[in-house]
Coordinates of C-alpha atoms and ligand atoms in Angstrom, one line a residue:
M1308 CA 237.4 189.0 70.1
K1309 CA 239.7 190.5 67.5
G1310 CA 238.0 192.7 65.0
K1311 CA 234.7 192.8 66.9
W1312 CA 234.8 196.5 67.6
S1313 CA 236.0 197.4 64.1
R1314 CA 232.9 195.4 62.9
V1315 CA 230.8 197.5 65.2
F1316 CA 232.1 200.8 64.0
A1317 CA 232.1 199.8 60.3
A1318 CA 228.5 198.7 60.5
H1319 CA 227.4 202.0 62.2
K1320 CA 229.6 204.1 59.9
R1321 CA 227.8 202.4 56.9
G1322 CA 224.5 203.0 58.7
M1323 CA 225.2 206.7 58.7
Q1324 CA 226.2 206.7 55.0
E1325 CA 223.0 204.9 54.1
L1326 CA 220.8 207.3 56.1
H1327 CA 222.6 210.3 54.8
K1328 CA 221.5 209.3 51.4
V1329 CA 217.8 209.8 52.3
S1330 CA 218.2 212.5 54.9
P1331 CA 221.2 214.7 54.3
K1332 CA 220.5 217.2 56.9
L1333 CA 220.2 214.6 59.8
F1334 CA 223.8 214.0 60.7
P1335 CA 225.0 217.7 60.6
I1336 CA 222.0 218.8 62.8
I1337 CA 222.7 215.9 65.3
T1338 CA 226.4 217.0 65.5
L1339 CA 225.5 220.6 66.3
F1340 CA 222.7 219.5 68.7
A1341 CA 225.0 217.0 70.5
V1342 CA 228.0 219.4 70.8
T1343 CA 225.9 222.2 72.1
G1344 CA 224.0 219.9 74.5
A1345 CA 227.3 218.4 75.8
L1346 CA 228.7 221.9 76.5
I1347 CA 225.8 223.2 78.4
P1348 CA 226.5 221.5 81.8
Y1349 CA 230.2 222.5 81.7
V1350 CA 229.5 226.1 80.9
T1351 CA 227.2 226.2 84.0
V1352 CA 229.8 224.5 86.1
F1353 CA 232.7 226.8 84.8
F1354 CA 230.8 230.1 85.4
S1355 CA 229.4 229.0 88.7
A1356 CA 232.8 228.2 89.9
K1357 CA 234.1 231.6 88.8
I1358 CA 231.2 233.5 90.5
L1359 CA 231.6 231.5 93.7
T1360 CA 235.3 232.2 93.9
E1361 CA 234.8 235.8 93.4
L1362 CA 232.0 235.9 96.0
A1363 CA 233.9 234.0 98.6
L1364 CA 237.4 235.6 98.2
L1365 CA 238.1 238.8 96.4
R1366 CA 234.4 240.1 96.2
R1367 CA 235.1 242.6 93.4
A1368 CA 231.7 243.8 92.1
E1369 CA 233.0 245.0 88.7
V1370 CA 234.5 241.5 88.0
L1371 CA 231.6 239.7 89.6
W1372 CA 229.0 241.2 87.3
K1373 CA 231.1 240.4 84.2
W1374 CA 231.2 236.7 85.2
V1375 CA 227.5 236.8 85.8
A1376 CA 226.8 238.5 82.4
A1377 CA 229.1 236.2 80.6
G1378 CA 227.7 233.1 82.2
V1379 CA 224.0 234.2 81.6
L1380 CA 225.0 235.1 78.0
C1381 CA 226.9 231.9 77.1
G1382 CA 224.6 229.6 79.0
G1383 CA 221.4 231.4 77.6
L1384 CA 222.8 231.5 74.0
L1385 CA 223.8 227.8 74.1
A1386 CA 220.5 226.8 75.7
V1387 CA 218.5 228.7 72.9
V1388 CA 220.6 227.3 70.1
N1389 CA 220.3 223.8 71.6
A1390 CA 216.6 224.1 72.0
L1391 CA 216.2 225.2 68.3
L1392 CA 218.3 222.4 67.2
H1393 CA 216.4 219.9 69.2
Q1394 CA 213.1 220.7 67.5
R1395 CA 214.9 220.2 64.1
Y1396 CA 216.5 217.0 65.3
E1397 CA 213.3 215.5 66.7
T1398 CA 211.5 216.2 63.4
L1399 CA 214.2 214.7 61.4
L1400 CA 214.5 211.8 63.8
D1401 CA 210.7 211.0 63.4
D1402 CA 211.1 211.2 59.7
I1403 CA 213.9 208.8 59.5
W1404 CA 211.8 205.8 60.4
G1405 CA 209.9 206.5 57.2
R1406 CA 212.7 207.7 55.2
K1407 CA 214.8 204.6 55.7
E1408 CA 212.0 202.6 54.0
I1409 CA 213.0 204.5 50.8
L1410 CA 216.2 202.4 51.0
F1411 CA 214.2 199.2 51.2
C1412 CA 211.8 200.2 48.6
R1413 CA 214.5 201.1 46.1
K1414 CA 216.1 197.7 46.7
M1415 CA 212.8 195.9 46.4
F1416 CA 212.0 197.5 43.2
S1417 CA 215.5 196.8 41.7
L1418 CA 215.8 193.1 42.8
D1419 CA 216.1 190.6 40.1
Y1420 CA 212.5 189.2 39.8
A1421 CA 213.7 185.8 40.5
D1422 CA 215.0 187.0 43.8
V1423 CA 211.7 188.6 44.8
D1424 CA 210.2 185.2 44.4
K1425 CA 212.7 183.5 46.8
Q1426 CA 211.4 182.5 50.1
E1427 CA 214.7 183.2 52.0
I1428 CA 214.9 186.8 50.6
R1429 CA 211.3 187.5 51.7
D1430 CA 212.2 185.9 55.0
L1431 CA 215.2 188.2 55.4
R1432 CA 213.1 191.3 54.6
N1433 CA 210.5 190.3 57.1
Q1434 CA 213.0 189.6 59.8
I1435 CA 214.6 193.2 59.2
A1436 CA 211.1 194.7 59.4
Q1437 CA 210.3 192.8 62.6
M1438 CA 213.7 193.8 64.2
E1439 CA 212.8 197.5 63.4
N1440 CA 209.2 197.6 64.2
W1441 CA 209.1 195.4 67.2
G1442 CA 212.6 195.4 68.6
S1443 CA 213.6 199.0 67.5
W1444 CA 217.0 197.7 66.3
G1445 CA 218.7 198.3 63.0
L1446 CA 219.2 201.4 60.9
G1447 CA 216.7 203.6 62.8
R1448 CA 218.8 203.5 65.9
V1449 CA 222.0 204.8 64.3
P1450 CA 221.2 208.5 64.7
E1451 CA 220.5 208.0 68.3
F1452 CA 223.8 206.2 68.8
Y1453 CA 225.8 208.8 66.9
E1454 CA 224.2 211.5 69.0
A1455 CA 225.2 209.7 72.2
C1456 CA 228.7 209.0 71.0
V1457 CA 229.3 212.7 70.0
K1458 CA 227.6 214.0 73.2
N1459 CA 229.5 211.8 75.5
A1460 CA 233.0 212.1 73.8
I1461 CA 232.6 215.8 74.1
G1462 CA 231.4 215.5 77.6
I1463 CA 234.5 213.4 78.5
L1464 CA 236.9 215.9 76.8
S1465 CA 235.4 218.9 78.5
G1466 CA 235.1 217.2 81.8
A1467 CA 238.7 216.3 81.5
A1468 CA 239.8 219.8 80.6
L1469 CA 237.9 221.1 83.7
T1470 CA 239.2 218.6 86.1
A1471 CA 242.9 218.6 84.9
S1472 CA 243.8 221.2 87.4
L1473 CA 242.2 219.1 90.2
F1474 CA 245.2 216.8 89.9
S1475 CA 247.8 219.4 89.2
S1476 CA 247.0 221.9 91.9
P1477 CA 249.2 220.8 94.9
V1478 CA 248.2 220.8 98.5
P1479 CA 250.7 223.2 100.3
E1480 CA 253.4 221.5 102.5
S1481 CA 251.7 223.1 105.5
A1482 CA 248.9 220.7 105.1
G1483 CA 251.0 217.8 106.7
A1484 CA 249.7 214.3 106.0
L1485 CA 247.4 215.6 103.4
T1486 CA 250.4 216.3 101.0
V1487 CA 250.2 212.6 100.2
L1488 CA 247.4 213.7 97.8
N1489 CA 250.3 215.4 95.7
H1490 CA 252.3 212.2 95.3
P1491 CA 252.4 211.0 91.7
L1492 CA 251.8 207.4 92.7
F1493 CA 248.7 208.4 94.6
L1494 CA 247.4 210.4 91.6
L1495 CA 248.1 207.5 89.3
A1496 CA 246.4 205.0 91.7
F1497 CA 243.4 207.4 92.0
A1498 CA 243.1 207.8 88.3
A1499 CA 243.3 204.0 87.8
L1500 CA 240.6 203.6 90.5
L1501 CA 238.2 205.9 88.6
I1502 CA 238.9 204.3 85.2
G1503 CA 238.6 200.8 86.7
I1504 CA 235.2 201.7 88.3
S1505 CA 234.0 203.2 84.9
L1506 CA 235.0 200.0 83.2
L1507 CA 233.4 197.8 85.7
A1508 CA 230.2 199.7 85.5
G1509 CA 230.4 199.3 81.6
R1510 CA 231.2 195.6 82.0
F1511 CA 228.1 195.1 84.2
Y1512 CA 225.9 196.8 81.6
A1513 CA 227.5 194.7 78.8
K1514 CA 226.7 191.6 80.8
S1515 CA 223.1 192.6 81.3
A1516 CA 222.9 193.5 77.5
G1517 CA 224.5 190.2 76.6
Y1518 CA 221.4 188.3 78.1
W1519 CA 219.2 190.3 75.8
S1520 CA 221.2 189.5 72.7
G1521 CA 221.4 185.8 73.9
L1522 CA 217.5 185.9 73.6
A1523 CA 217.6 187.4 70.1
E1524 CA 216.6 184.2 68.3
D1525 CA 213.6 183.7 70.6
A1526 CA 212.8 187.4 70.4
T1527 CA 212.8 187.2 66.6
L1528 CA 210.5 184.2 66.7
G1529 CA 208.3 186.2 69.2
N1530 CA 208.2 189.2 67.0
R1531 CA 207.2 187.1 63.9
I1532 CA 204.4 185.4 66.0
F1533 CA 203.2 188.9 66.9
A1534 CA 203.6 190.1 63.4
V1535 CA 201.5 187.3 62.0
F1536 CA 199.0 186.9 64.7
G1537 CA 198.7 190.4 65.8
E1538 CA 197.7 191.4 62.2
I1539 CA 195.2 188.8 61.5
G1540 CA 192.2 190.6 63.0
S1541 CA 192.6 193.6 60.7
Q1542 CA 193.0 191.7 57.4
K1543 CA 189.7 192.1 55.7
E1544 CA 190.2 189.0 53.3
R1545 CA 190.4 186.8 56.5
A1546 CA 187.6 188.3 58.3
A1547 CA 185.0 185.8 57.0
D1548 CA 187.1 182.7 57.7
V1549 CA 188.1 183.9 61.2
R1550 CA 184.4 184.1 62.0
M1551 CA 183.3 181.0 60.4
Y1552 CA 186.0 178.7 61.8
D1553 CA 186.6 180.5 65.2
Q1554 CA 190.1 181.1 64.2
Q1555 CA 190.6 183.5 67.1
E1556 CA 191.0 180.5 69.3
L1557 CA 194.0 179.3 67.2
V1558 CA 195.4 182.7 67.3
G1559 CA 194.8 183.3 71.0
T1560 CA 197.0 180.3 72.1
Y1561 CA 200.0 182.3 71.0
W1562 CA 199.1 185.1 73.3
S1563 CA 198.6 183.0 76.4
E1564 CA 200.9 183.7 79.3
T1565 CA 202.8 180.4 78.9
N1566 CA 203.4 180.8 75.1
N1567 CA 204.2 184.5 75.2
L1568 CA 208.0 184.8 74.6
F1569 CA 208.0 188.3 76.3
G1570 CA 205.6 187.5 79.1
A1571 CA 206.5 187.4 82.8
K1572 CA 206.9 183.7 82.8
S1573 CA 209.0 183.6 79.6
D1574 CA 213.0 183.3 79.8
Y1575 CA 212.9 187.0 79.0
G1576 CA 210.7 187.7 82.0
K1577 CA 212.7 185.5 84.3
L1578 CA 216.1 187.0 83.3
S1579 CA 214.7 190.5 83.7
K1580 CA 213.8 189.8 87.2
G1581 CA 217.1 187.8 87.8
A1582 CA 220.6 188.1 86.3
M1583 CA 219.8 190.6 83.6
G1584 CA 218.2 193.1 86.0
I1585 CA 220.8 192.6 88.7
Y1586 CA 223.7 193.4 86.5
A1587 CA 222.0 196.4 85.0
G1588 CA 221.5 197.6 88.7
L1589 CA 225.0 196.9 89.6
G1590 CA 226.3 199.0 86.7
V1591 CA 224.4 202.0 88.0
C1592 CA 225.5 201.4 91.6
V1593 CA 229.2 201.1 90.7
S1594 CA 229.1 204.2 88.6
T1595 CA 227.9 206.3 91.5
L1596 CA 230.9 205.3 93.4
I1597 CA 232.9 207.5 91.3
T1598 CA 231.0 210.5 92.4
G1599 CA 231.7 209.5 96.0
F1600 CA 235.5 209.1 95.5
V1601 CA 235.7 212.4 93.5
Y1602 CA 233.9 214.2 96.3
A1603 CA 236.4 212.7 98.9
F1604 CA 239.4 213.5 96.9
T1605 CA 238.3 217.1 96.0
C1606 CA 237.1 217.9 99.5
L1607 CA 240.4 216.6 101.1
K1608 CA 242.5 218.7 98.7
A1609 CA 240.5 221.8 99.4
W1610 CA 240.7 221.1 103.1
G1611 CA 244.5 220.9 102.7
G1612 CA 244.3 224.3 100.9
A1613 CA 245.0 223.2 97.3
F1614 CA 242.3 225.4 95.9
D1615 CA 239.3 227.6 96.9
V1616 CA 235.6 226.8 97.3
G1617 CA 234.6 227.8 93.7
S1618 CA 237.0 225.2 92.3
V1619 CA 235.3 222.6 94.6
T1620 CA 232.2 223.2 92.7
Q1621 CA 233.8 223.0 89.4
Y1622 CA 235.7 219.8 90.1
V1623 CA 232.9 218.0 91.7
G1624 CA 230.4 219.1 89.0
A1625 CA 232.8 218.4 86.1
A1626 CA 234.1 215.0 87.5
T1627 CA 230.6 213.8 88.2
A1628 CA 229.6 214.8 84.6
L1629 CA 232.7 213.1 83.3
A1630 CA 231.9 209.8 85.0
S1631 CA 228.4 209.7 83.8
N1632 CA 229.6 210.5 80.3
V1633 CA 232.0 207.6 80.4
Y1634 CA 229.3 205.3 81.7
A1635 CA 226.8 206.4 79.0
L1636 CA 229.5 206.0 76.3
L1637 CA 230.2 202.5 77.5
K1638 CA 226.5 201.8 77.6
V1639 CA 226.0 203.1 74.1
C1640 CA 228.9 201.0 72.8
G1641 CA 227.2 197.8 74.4
D1642 CA 224.0 198.7 72.5
M1643 CA 225.9 199.3 69.3
K1644 CA 227.3 195.8 69.7
I1645 CA 224.0 194.2 69.9
N1646 CA 222.8 196.4 67.0
T1647 CA 225.6 195.3 64.8
A1648 CA 224.1 191.9 64.2
H1649 CA 220.8 193.5 63.1
L1650 CA 222.6 196.0 60.8
E1651 CA 224.6 193.2 59.2
R1652 CA 221.3 191.5 58.4
T1653 CA 220.1 194.8 56.8
Y1654 CA 223.2 195.1 54.7
E1655 CA 222.9 191.5 53.6
Y1656 CA 219.6 192.5 52.1
L1657 CA 220.6 195.9 50.7
D1658 CA 223.7 194.2 49.1
I1659 CA 221.9 191.4 47.3
P1660 CA 223.6 191.6 43.9
N1661 CA 221.7 192.2 40.6
A1662 CA 222.8 189.3 38.5
M1663 CA 220.2 189.5 35.7
Y1664 CA 219.8 193.0 34.4
Q1665 CA 223.3 194.0 33.3
G1666 CA 222.8 194.1 29.4
S1667 CA 223.9 197.4 27.8
L1668 CA 222.7 197.1 24.2
T1669 CA 220.0 199.7 23.1
T1670 CA 216.8 198.2 21.7
E1671 CA 216.3 199.5 18.2
K1672 CA 213.3 202.0 18.0
R1673 CA 211.2 200.8 15.2
S1674 CA 208.1 202.7 14.0
D1675 CA 207.1 199.5 11.9
R1676 CA 206.9 197.5 15.2
H1677 CA 209.0 194.8 13.5
Y1678 CA 210.5 193.2 16.6
E1679 CA 211.2 189.5 16.0
V1680 CA 211.3 187.4 19.1
E1681 CA 212.4 183.7 19.0
F1682 CA 212.7 181.0 21.7
K1683 CA 215.4 178.6 20.7
N1684 CA 215.5 175.3 22.6
V1685 CA 214.6 177.0 25.8
S1686 CA 214.5 175.0 29.1
F1687 CA 213.7 176.5 32.5
R1688 CA 213.5 175.3 36.1
Y1689 CA 212.2 177.6 38.9
P1690 CA 215.0 178.4 41.5
G1691 CA 215.1 175.6 44.0
S1692 CA 212.9 173.3 41.9
E1693 CA 214.0 170.0 40.4
K1694 CA 211.3 169.9 37.8
W1695 CA 211.6 171.5 34.4
A1696 CA 208.7 174.0 34.0
L1697 CA 209.7 174.4 30.3
K1698 CA 211.6 171.9 28.4
N1699 CA 213.2 172.5 24.9
V1700 CA 210.7 175.1 23.8
S1701 CA 211.2 176.7 20.3
M1702 CA 208.9 179.4 19.1
K1703 CA 209.0 182.2 16.7
F1704 CA 206.5 185.0 17.1
R1705 CA 205.0 186.1 13.8
I1706 CA 205.1 189.8 13.6
G1707 CA 201.6 191.4 13.8
K1708 CA 199.9 188.1 14.2
R1709 CA 197.8 186.6 17.0
L1710 CA 199.2 183.6 18.8
A1711 CA 197.1 181.6 21.2
I1712 CA 198.7 179.5 23.9
V1713 CA 196.6 176.8 25.3
G1714 CA 197.0 173.9 27.7
E1715 CA 196.0 172.5 31.0
N1716 CA 196.9 174.2 34.3
G1717 CA 200.5 173.8 35.2
S1718 CA 201.5 173.0 31.5
G1719 CA 204.0 176.1 31.5
K1720 CA 201.9 178.8 29.8
T1721 CA 202.6 181.5 32.3
T1722 CA 206.2 180.6 32.8
F1723 CA 206.7 181.0 29.1
I1724 CA 205.4 184.5 29.3
K1725 CA 207.6 185.3 32.2
L1726 CA 210.6 184.2 30.2
L1727 CA 209.6 186.2 27.3
C1728 CA 209.4 189.3 29.4
R1729 CA 212.7 188.4 31.1
L1730 CA 211.4 188.1 34.6
Y1731 CA 213.5 184.9 34.6
D1732 CA 216.4 183.7 32.4
P1733 CA 216.4 180.2 31.0
Q1734 CA 219.0 177.7 32.1
E1735 CA 219.3 176.3 28.7
G1736 CA 218.7 177.7 25.3
Q1737 CA 218.3 181.3 24.2
I1738 CA 215.6 183.9 23.6
L1739 CA 216.5 186.1 20.8
L1740 CA 215.3 189.6 19.8
N1741 CA 216.1 190.5 16.2
G1742 CA 218.8 187.7 16.3
I1743 CA 220.5 188.9 19.5
D1744 CA 220.2 187.2 22.9
I1745 CA 217.8 189.3 25.0
R1746 CA 220.3 189.3 27.9
K1747 CA 222.5 191.6 26.0
Y1748 CA 219.8 194.4 25.9
R1749 CA 219.2 197.1 28.5
Y1750 CA 216.4 195.6 30.5
D1751 CA 214.3 198.8 30.7
E1752 CA 214.3 199.2 26.9
Y1753 CA 213.5 195.5 26.3
R1754 CA 210.7 195.6 28.8
D1755 CA 209.1 198.5 26.9
I1756 CA 208.3 196.2 23.9
F1757 CA 205.7 194.3 26.0
A1758 CA 202.4 195.3 27.5
V1759 CA 201.3 192.3 29.6
V1760 CA 198.2 191.6 31.7
F1761 CA 199.2 189.0 34.1
Q1762 CA 196.7 186.7 35.7
D1763 CA 197.7 188.2 39.1
F1764 CA 197.9 191.8 38.0
Q1765 CA 197.8 194.5 40.6
L1766 CA 196.2 197.9 40.6
I1767 CA 197.2 200.5 43.2
S1768 CA 195.4 203.0 45.4
Q1769 CA 195.8 205.9 43.1
P1770 CA 193.3 207.6 40.7
L1771 CA 191.9 205.5 37.9
G1772 CA 193.8 207.6 35.2
N1773 CA 197.1 207.2 36.9
N1774 CA 196.5 203.5 37.1
V1775 CA 195.8 203.3 33.4
A1776 CA 198.8 205.6 32.5
G1777 CA 201.1 203.9 35.0
S1778 CA 202.3 207.4 35.6
M1779 CA 201.6 210.7 37.5
T1780 CA 201.1 212.3 34.3
V1781 CA 198.0 211.1 32.3
D1782 CA 197.1 211.7 28.6
E1783 CA 193.4 211.8 29.4
E1784 CA 192.1 211.2 25.9
R1785 CA 194.2 208.2 25.5
A1786 CA 193.4 206.9 28.9
K1787 CA 189.6 207.2 28.2
K1788 CA 190.0 205.5 24.9
A1789 CA 191.9 202.6 26.5
L1790 CA 189.2 202.2 29.1
I1791 CA 186.4 202.3 26.5
D1792 CA 188.3 199.7 24.3
A1793 CA 188.7 197.5 27.3
G1794 CA 184.9 197.5 28.0
F1795 CA 185.1 199.9 31.0
G1796 CA 183.3 202.8 29.2
E1797 CA 179.8 202.4 30.7
R1798 CA 181.3 202.2 34.2
L1799 CA 183.5 205.1 33.6
N1800 CA 180.3 207.1 32.9
T1801 CA 179.0 206.3 36.2
L1802 CA 182.1 207.5 38.1
P1803 CA 181.5 211.1 39.3
D1804 CA 185.2 212.0 39.1
G1805 CA 185.9 210.1 35.9
L1806 CA 189.6 209.4 35.5
H1807 CA 190.3 211.2 38.8
T1808 CA 188.3 208.7 40.8
Q1809 CA 190.5 207.2 43.5
L1810 CA 190.6 203.4 43.4
Y1811 CA 190.0 201.7 46.7
K1812 CA 189.3 203.3 50.0
D1813 CA 192.9 203.2 51.4
F1814 CA 193.3 207.1 51.0
S1815 CA 190.0 208.4 50.4
E1816 CA 186.4 207.7 51.7
N1817 CA 185.3 208.5 48.2
G1818 CA 187.5 205.9 46.6
V1819 CA 185.7 203.1 44.7
E1820 CA 186.0 199.4 45.3
V1821 CA 186.0 197.8 41.8
S1822 CA 185.0 194.3 41.3
G1823 CA 187.4 191.6 40.0
G1824 CA 185.9 191.8 36.4
E1825 CA 186.1 195.6 36.4
A1826 CA 189.7 195.5 37.7
Q1827 CA 190.6 193.2 34.9
K1828 CA 189.2 195.7 32.4
I1829 CA 191.3 198.5 33.9
A1830 CA 194.4 196.2 33.7
I1831 CA 193.6 195.6 30.1
A1832 CA 193.1 199.3 29.5
R1833 CA 196.6 199.9 31.1
A1834 CA 198.2 197.5 28.7
L1835 CA 196.4 199.2 25.7
Y1836 CA 197.5 202.6 27.0
K1837 CA 201.1 201.4 27.0
D1838 CA 200.8 200.8 23.2
A1839 CA 203.7 198.4 23.0
P1840 CA 204.6 196.2 19.9
F1841 CA 203.6 193.1 21.8
I1842 CA 200.4 192.7 23.8
I1843 CA 200.0 189.7 26.0
L1844 CA 196.9 188.6 27.9
D1845 CA 197.5 185.8 30.4
E1846 CA 194.1 184.6 31.2
P1847 CA 193.1 188.1 32.2
T1848 CA 189.6 187.2 31.8
A1849 CA 189.5 184.4 34.5
A1850 CA 187.0 186.5 36.6
L1851 CA 184.7 187.0 33.7
D1852 CA 182.0 184.7 32.6
P1853 CA 182.5 183.0 29.3
I1854 CA 180.3 185.4 27.5
A1855 CA 182.1 188.5 28.8
E1856 CA 185.3 186.7 27.9
A1857 CA 184.4 185.9 24.3
E1858 CA 183.2 189.6 24.1
I1859 CA 186.7 190.9 25.2
Y1860 CA 188.7 188.5 23.0
S1861 CA 186.8 189.5 19.9
K1862 CA 187.2 193.1 20.7
F1863 CA 190.7 192.5 21.2
N1864 CA 191.1 191.3 17.8
D1865 CA 190.1 194.7 16.5
I1866 CA 192.1 196.8 18.9
S1867 CA 195.3 194.9 18.9
G1868 CA 195.8 196.2 15.3
D1869 CA 199.3 195.8 14.0
K1870 CA 200.6 194.5 17.3
T1871 CA 201.9 191.0 17.9
A1872 CA 199.4 189.6 20.2
V1873 CA 199.6 186.6 22.5
Y1874 CA 196.5 185.3 24.3
I1875 CA 196.7 182.6 27.0
S1876 CA 193.7 180.7 28.0
H1877 CA 192.4 177.4 29.0
R1878 CA 189.1 178.2 27.4
L1879 CA 189.8 177.0 23.9
S1880 CA 186.7 178.7 22.4
S1881 CA 188.2 182.1 23.2
C1882 CA 191.3 181.3 21.0
K1883 CA 189.9 179.8 17.9
F1884 CA 190.0 183.1 15.9
C1885 CA 193.9 183.4 16.5
D1886 CA 196.3 183.0 13.5
E1887 CA 198.1 180.3 15.3
I1888 CA 197.6 178.2 18.4
A1889 CA 200.3 176.5 20.4
V1890 CA 199.4 173.7 22.7
F1891 CA 201.5 173.4 25.8
H1892 CA 201.7 170.1 27.8
E1893 CA 204.1 169.4 30.7
G1894 CA 206.4 172.3 29.8
T1895 CA 206.7 171.5 25.9
V1896 CA 204.9 172.6 22.9
I1897 CA 203.3 169.6 21.6
Q1898 CA 201.1 171.0 18.7
K1899 CA 201.1 174.1 16.7
G1900 CA 198.7 175.2 13.9
T1901 CA 195.3 176.9 13.3
H1902 CA 192.0 175.9 15.1
E1903 CA 190.9 173.9 12.0
E1904 CA 194.3 172.2 11.5
L1905 CA 194.5 171.2 15.1
L1906 CA 190.9 170.0 15.3
A1907 CA 191.7 167.8 12.4
E1908 CA 194.3 165.8 14.4
E1909 CA 192.0 163.5 16.2
S1910 CA 194.7 161.9 18.2
G1911 CA 196.0 165.2 19.4
K1912 CA 195.7 167.0 22.7
Y1913 CA 193.9 169.9 21.3
Y1914 CA 191.2 167.7 20.0
E1915 CA 190.9 166.1 23.4
L1916 CA 190.7 169.4 25.2
W1917 CA 188.3 170.9 22.7
H1918 CA 185.9 168.1 23.0
A1919 CA 186.3 167.9 26.8
Q1920 CA 185.3 171.6 27.1
A1921 CA 182.5 171.5 24.5
Q1922 CA 180.9 168.7 26.4
Y1923 CA 181.3 170.7 29.5
Y1924 CA 179.4 173.7 28.1
T1925 CA 176.7 171.6 26.5
E1926 CA 176.1 169.7 29.6
Ligands
ADP592 P1 200.2 177.3 33.6 O1 200.3 178.9 33.4 O2 200.2 176.6 32.3 O3 199.1 177.1 34.5 P2 202.8 177.6 35.0 O4 203.6 178.2 34.0 O5 202.1 178.6 36.0 O6 201.6 176.9 34.3 O7 203.4 176.5 35.7 C1 204.3 175.5 35.2 C2 204.9 174.7 36.2 O8 205.9 175.5 37.0 C3 203.9 174.1 37.2 O9 204.4 172.8 37.6 C4 204.0 175.0 38.5 O10 203.8 174.2 39.6 C5 205.5 175.4 38.4 N1 205.7 176.8 39.0 C6 205.1 177.8 38.6 N2 205.5 178.9 39.4 C7 206.4 178.4 40.2 C8 207.2 179.0 41.1 N3 207.3 180.3 41.4 N4 208.2 178.2 41.8 C9 208.1 176.9 41.5 N5 207.4 176.3 40.6 C10 206.6 177.0 39.9

């Protein structure tokens, strides 16, 4: 038990700090809203009591109207301010569900690439999203809890201030037996009774909430099932398979009443009807006992002559509000306890350390593009894999020359490029830039040396020009030239909005859906626009037919100019014009040379691959 509550408060305090980063006005507004909201009922109780006393006893008109005016003014003013704050609060609260995504986005963009690829990290992110979207737990609940804590704490303090004299005003001696109400022991016992009932109500609520958190694992699974199967219908890439193979039947099983983890027949459903619901009901019942006891105590004291009728209104109103604030505070503490586990999962994700990109050396800016990169005995295994994807690879890139990397699928070509771009670090050996280990350089500057078109490149639903520039500001002439050089010129002329044409239809009905081949040309244009010293094409032409591919490669020969170019392909015919060809096989470089040199080695892999492909084409 020890430390449990400090964990709860620490987790929520951090939650406030995290949300404050993306919505700085939220918590000040909540504080003002909660304070004004908490005071309203007490202001009403206080002034009503004063007015009632004046009406019942002294009946002085000049005092009475002052109380009425003060009550209306204070109550009215508070209500107006509270209503205005409420509008602001609601807007900020709606906004926070989107704003907190900024925290996750920033984290996702800054993660080490190797971490993005890890299944457990993706699972963690999915779990957090499911908790938030389906269970409404996590960071998004923090503002609501904070509001409830402030409101209830103020409610308790104001209630205590207004009820203090309930205990201190003595019943006169003339009241006989009722003077027992003055006895300190009686007062102590009465206070203990009220506190005890409040705690008991809180305990019942916690017990009920405990059942819910006990089901958390099932609920997470249930949420995951909904997340996966609930979405299937709207995924267009699945639409054909779903229809051809009647997959809706497979999906439907997960929604059946017996399988549904939240249905009436589930554990959750049974507990709701049973213990969980009963405890929640008991909590409410017990807390209303407080109102009964306060009524009895106040009325007996007033009967004995301790105070007037106005004070009865004040005490009963204030004590009832006090009790409901205590109950609400205990209830919110119970919810915060449940939320703590979810918040801790969230922080586990937000705190994933950046181990890779810590270099501080500035990359030399060279107008002659003389960046010398060398692999020295590099070996690499993917995280969690036993197998070496690259073993003992040494390679020096010749500045301004064209290197082709060929080899069968799975021979390590893409891995080689990913290491070159420092998406992963090797476990053995070194990659050097101008003689210095690339890990020592600032990553953002090192990255700028390379323009890569990966096999699985991605364009985004933004205008064409922005996609090419990779930025919100576009040098239009440069973007057009890059598109024309990449072979997209003719298509560009058919687009009515030119560079301003929205790609895809996500945000605009006028967006264009580009074909796989067109998308590749745009991706190549993006690499050309970047105008980096190295240009790398990792089988970017996979969606093109061999003729179109040969066209792009021969064109590339011209446009890569003085850049160091690396082409990866398993179609050897596209690579024969390169200055050097490296043949990868099972993670190692087994041959290196020009097309002619390699073809002359009749026992070599290149010879074998070349003839296998030539045969394939002639057949
Ligand atoms: P190529 O580009 O020549 O087709 P890759 O570099 O993609 O080959 O793959 C080299 C080896 O590394 C293959 O055995 C492949 O299965 C493995 N591999 C590739 N990506 C991953 C990954 N993310 N996790 C684990 N193994 C991988």
